[in-house]
Coordinates of N, CA and C in Angstrom, one line a residue:
M25 N -79.1 -56.3 -25.5 CA -78.6 -55.2 -26.2 C -79.7 -54.3 -26.7
G26 N -79.6 -53.0 -26.6 CA -80.6 -52.1 -27.0 C -80.7 -51.9 -28.5
K27 N -81.9 -51.3 -28.9 CA -82.1 -51.0 -30.3 C -81.3 -49.8 -30.7
R28 N -80.7 -49.8 -31.9 CA -80.0 -48.7 -32.4 C -80.9 -47.6 -32.8
L29 N -80.6 -46.4 -32.4 CA -81.4 -45.2 -32.7 C -81.2 -44.7 -34.1
T30 N -82.2 -44.2 -34.7 CA -82.0 -43.5 -36.0 C -81.6 -42.1 -35.7
N31 N -81.2 -41.3 -36.7 CA -80.8 -39.9 -36.5 C -82.0 -39.1 -36.0
T32 N -83.2 -39.4 -36.6 CA -84.4 -38.7 -36.2 C -84.8 -39.0 -34.7
E33 N -84.7 -40.2 -34.3 CA -85.0 -40.6 -32.9 C -84.0 -39.9 -32.0
F34 N -82.7 -39.9 -32.3 CA -81.7 -39.2 -31.5 C -82.1 -37.7 -31.4
I35 N -82.3 -37.0 -32.5 CA -82.7 -35.6 -32.4 C -83.9 -35.4 -31.6
N36 N -84.9 -36.3 -31.7 CA -86.1 -36.1 -30.8 C -85.8 -36.3 -29.4
R37 N -84.9 -37.2 -29.0 CA -84.5 -37.3 -27.6 C -83.8 -36.1 -27.1
V38 N -82.9 -35.5 -27.9 CA -82.2 -34.3 -27.6 C -83.2 -33.2 -27.3
F39 N -84.2 -33.0 -28.2 CA -85.2 -32.0 -28.1 C -86.1 -32.2 -26.8
D40 N -86.4 -33.5 -26.6 CA -87.2 -33.8 -25.4 C -86.5 -33.4 -24.1
S41 N -85.2 -33.5 -24.1 CA -84.4 -33.2 -22.8 C -83.9 -31.8 -22.7
T42 N -83.8 -31.1 -23.9 CA -83.2 -29.7 -23.8 C -84.0 -28.7 -24.7
E43 N -85.0 -29.1 -25.3 CA -85.8 -28.3 -26.3 C -84.8 -27.8 -27.3
E44 N -84.8 -26.5 -27.6 CA -83.9 -25.9 -28.6 C -82.6 -25.3 -28.2
E45 N -82.2 -25.8 -27.0 CA -80.9 -25.2 -26.4 C -79.7 -25.7 -27.1
Y46 N -79.7 -26.9 -27.7 CA -78.6 -27.5 -28.4 C -78.9 -27.9 -29.8
T47 N -78.0 -27.7 -30.7 CA -78.1 -28.2 -32.1 C -76.9 -29.1 -32.5
F48 N -77.2 -30.3 -32.9 CA -76.2 -31.2 -33.3 C -75.9 -30.9 -34.8
L49 N -74.6 -30.8 -35.1 CA -74.1 -30.3 -36.4 C -73.8 -31.5 -37.3
E50 N -73.8 -32.7 -36.8 CA -73.5 -33.8 -37.6 C -74.6 -34.9 -37.4
K51 N -74.6 -35.8 -38.3 CA -75.6 -36.9 -38.3 C -75.2 -37.9 -37.2
Y52 N -76.2 -38.4 -36.5 CA -76.0 -39.4 -35.5 C -75.6 -40.7 -36.1
T53 N -74.5 -41.3 -35.6 CA -74.0 -42.6 -36.2 C -73.8 -43.7 -35.2
G54 N -74.1 -43.4 -33.9 CA -74.0 -44.4 -32.8 C -73.7 -43.6 -31.5
M55 N -74.0 -44.3 -30.4 CA -73.9 -43.7 -29.1 C -72.4 -43.3 -28.7
D56 N -71.5 -44.0 -29.3 CA -70.1 -43.8 -28.9 C -69.3 -43.0 -29.8
N57 N -69.9 -42.5 -30.9 CA -69.2 -41.7 -31.9 C -69.4 -40.2 -31.6
K58 N -68.3 -39.5 -31.4 CA -68.4 -38.1 -31.0 C -69.0 -37.3 -32.2
L59 N -69.8 -36.3 -31.8 CA -70.5 -35.4 -32.7 C -70.2 -34.0 -32.3
S60 N -70.2 -33.1 -33.3 CA -70.1 -31.7 -33.0 C -71.5 -31.2 -32.6
V61 N -71.5 -30.3 -31.6 CA -72.8 -29.8 -31.1 C -72.6 -28.3 -30.8
K62 N -73.6 -27.5 -31.0 CA -73.6 -26.1 -30.7 C -74.6 -25.8 -29.6
H63 N -74.1 -25.1 -28.6 CA -75.0 -24.6 -27.5 C -75.6 -23.3 -28.0
N64 N -76.8 -23.3 -28.3 CA -77.5 -22.1 -28.9 C -77.5 -20.9 -28.0
L65 N -77.4 -21.1 -26.7 CA -77.5 -19.9 -25.8 C -76.2 -19.1 -25.8
C66 N -75.0 -19.7 -25.9 CA -73.8 -19.0 -25.9 C -73.0 -19.1 -27.2
G67 N -73.4 -20.0 -28.1 CA -72.8 -20.1 -29.4 C -71.6 -21.0 -29.4
Y68 N -71.2 -21.6 -28.3 CA -70.0 -22.4 -28.2 C -70.2 -23.8 -28.9
E69 N -69.2 -24.2 -29.7 CA -69.3 -25.5 -30.4 C -68.3 -26.4 -29.8
Y70 N -68.7 -27.7 -29.6 CA -67.8 -28.7 -29.0 C -68.2 -30.0 -29.4
Q71 N -67.4 -31.1 -29.0 CA -67.7 -32.4 -29.4 C -68.1 -33.2 -28.1
V72 N -69.1 -34.1 -28.3 CA -69.5 -35.0 -27.2 C -70.1 -36.2 -27.8
T73 N -70.0 -37.3 -27.1 CA -70.7 -38.6 -27.5 C -72.2 -38.5 -27.2
P74 N -73.0 -39.0 -28.0 CA -74.4 -39.0 -27.7 C -74.7 -39.6 -26.4
Y75 N -74.0 -40.7 -26.0 CA -74.2 -41.4 -24.7 C -74.0 -40.4 -23.6
H76 N -72.9 -39.7 -23.6 CA -72.6 -38.7 -22.5 C -73.6 -37.6 -22.5
F77 N -74.0 -37.2 -23.6 CA -75.0 -36.0 -23.7 C -76.3 -36.5 -23.1
L78 N -76.8 -37.6 -23.5 CA -78.2 -38.1 -23.1 C -78.2 -38.7 -21.7
H79 N -77.2 -39.5 -21.4 CA -77.3 -40.3 -20.2 C -76.5 -39.7 -19.0
R80 N -75.4 -39.1 -19.3 CA -74.5 -38.5 -18.3 C -74.8 -37.0 -18.1
K81 N -75.7 -36.5 -19.0 CA -76.1 -35.0 -18.9 C -74.9 -34.1 -19.1
Q82 N -73.9 -34.5 -19.9 CA -72.7 -33.6 -20.1 C -73.2 -32.5 -21.1
R83 N -73.2 -31.3 -20.7 CA -73.6 -30.1 -21.5 C -72.4 -29.2 -21.8
C84 N -72.7 -28.0 -22.2 CA -71.7 -27.1 -22.7 C -70.6 -26.8 -21.7
P85 N -69.4 -27.2 -22.1 CA -68.2 -27.0 -21.2 C -67.9 -25.5 -21.0
N86 N -68.3 -24.7 -21.9 CA -68.1 -23.2 -21.8 C -68.9 -22.6 -20.7
C87 N -70.2 -23.1 -20.6 CA -71.1 -22.5 -19.6 C -71.0 -23.2 -18.2
N88 N -70.4 -24.4 -18.2 CA -70.4 -25.2 -17.0 C -69.0 -25.3 -16.4
K89 N -68.3 -24.2 -16.5 CA -66.9 -24.1 -15.9 C -67.1 -24.0 -14.3
Y90 N -66.2 -24.7 -13.6 CA -66.2 -24.6 -12.2 C -65.1 -23.8 -11.6

């Protein structure tokens, strides 16, 4: 089982993968707990689990419409 991330470690991983494109609006509490996030390019706010954001690369649903 992996080591639990701190909020700072999570924010650093987000920054490493997207730089300042996304801002998480809530404190990280675990990989499976949904958090509100803002896509800074379009301003859209949505909820996503940290796991899906970091590992499945799920990004802004407003910008990624098919």
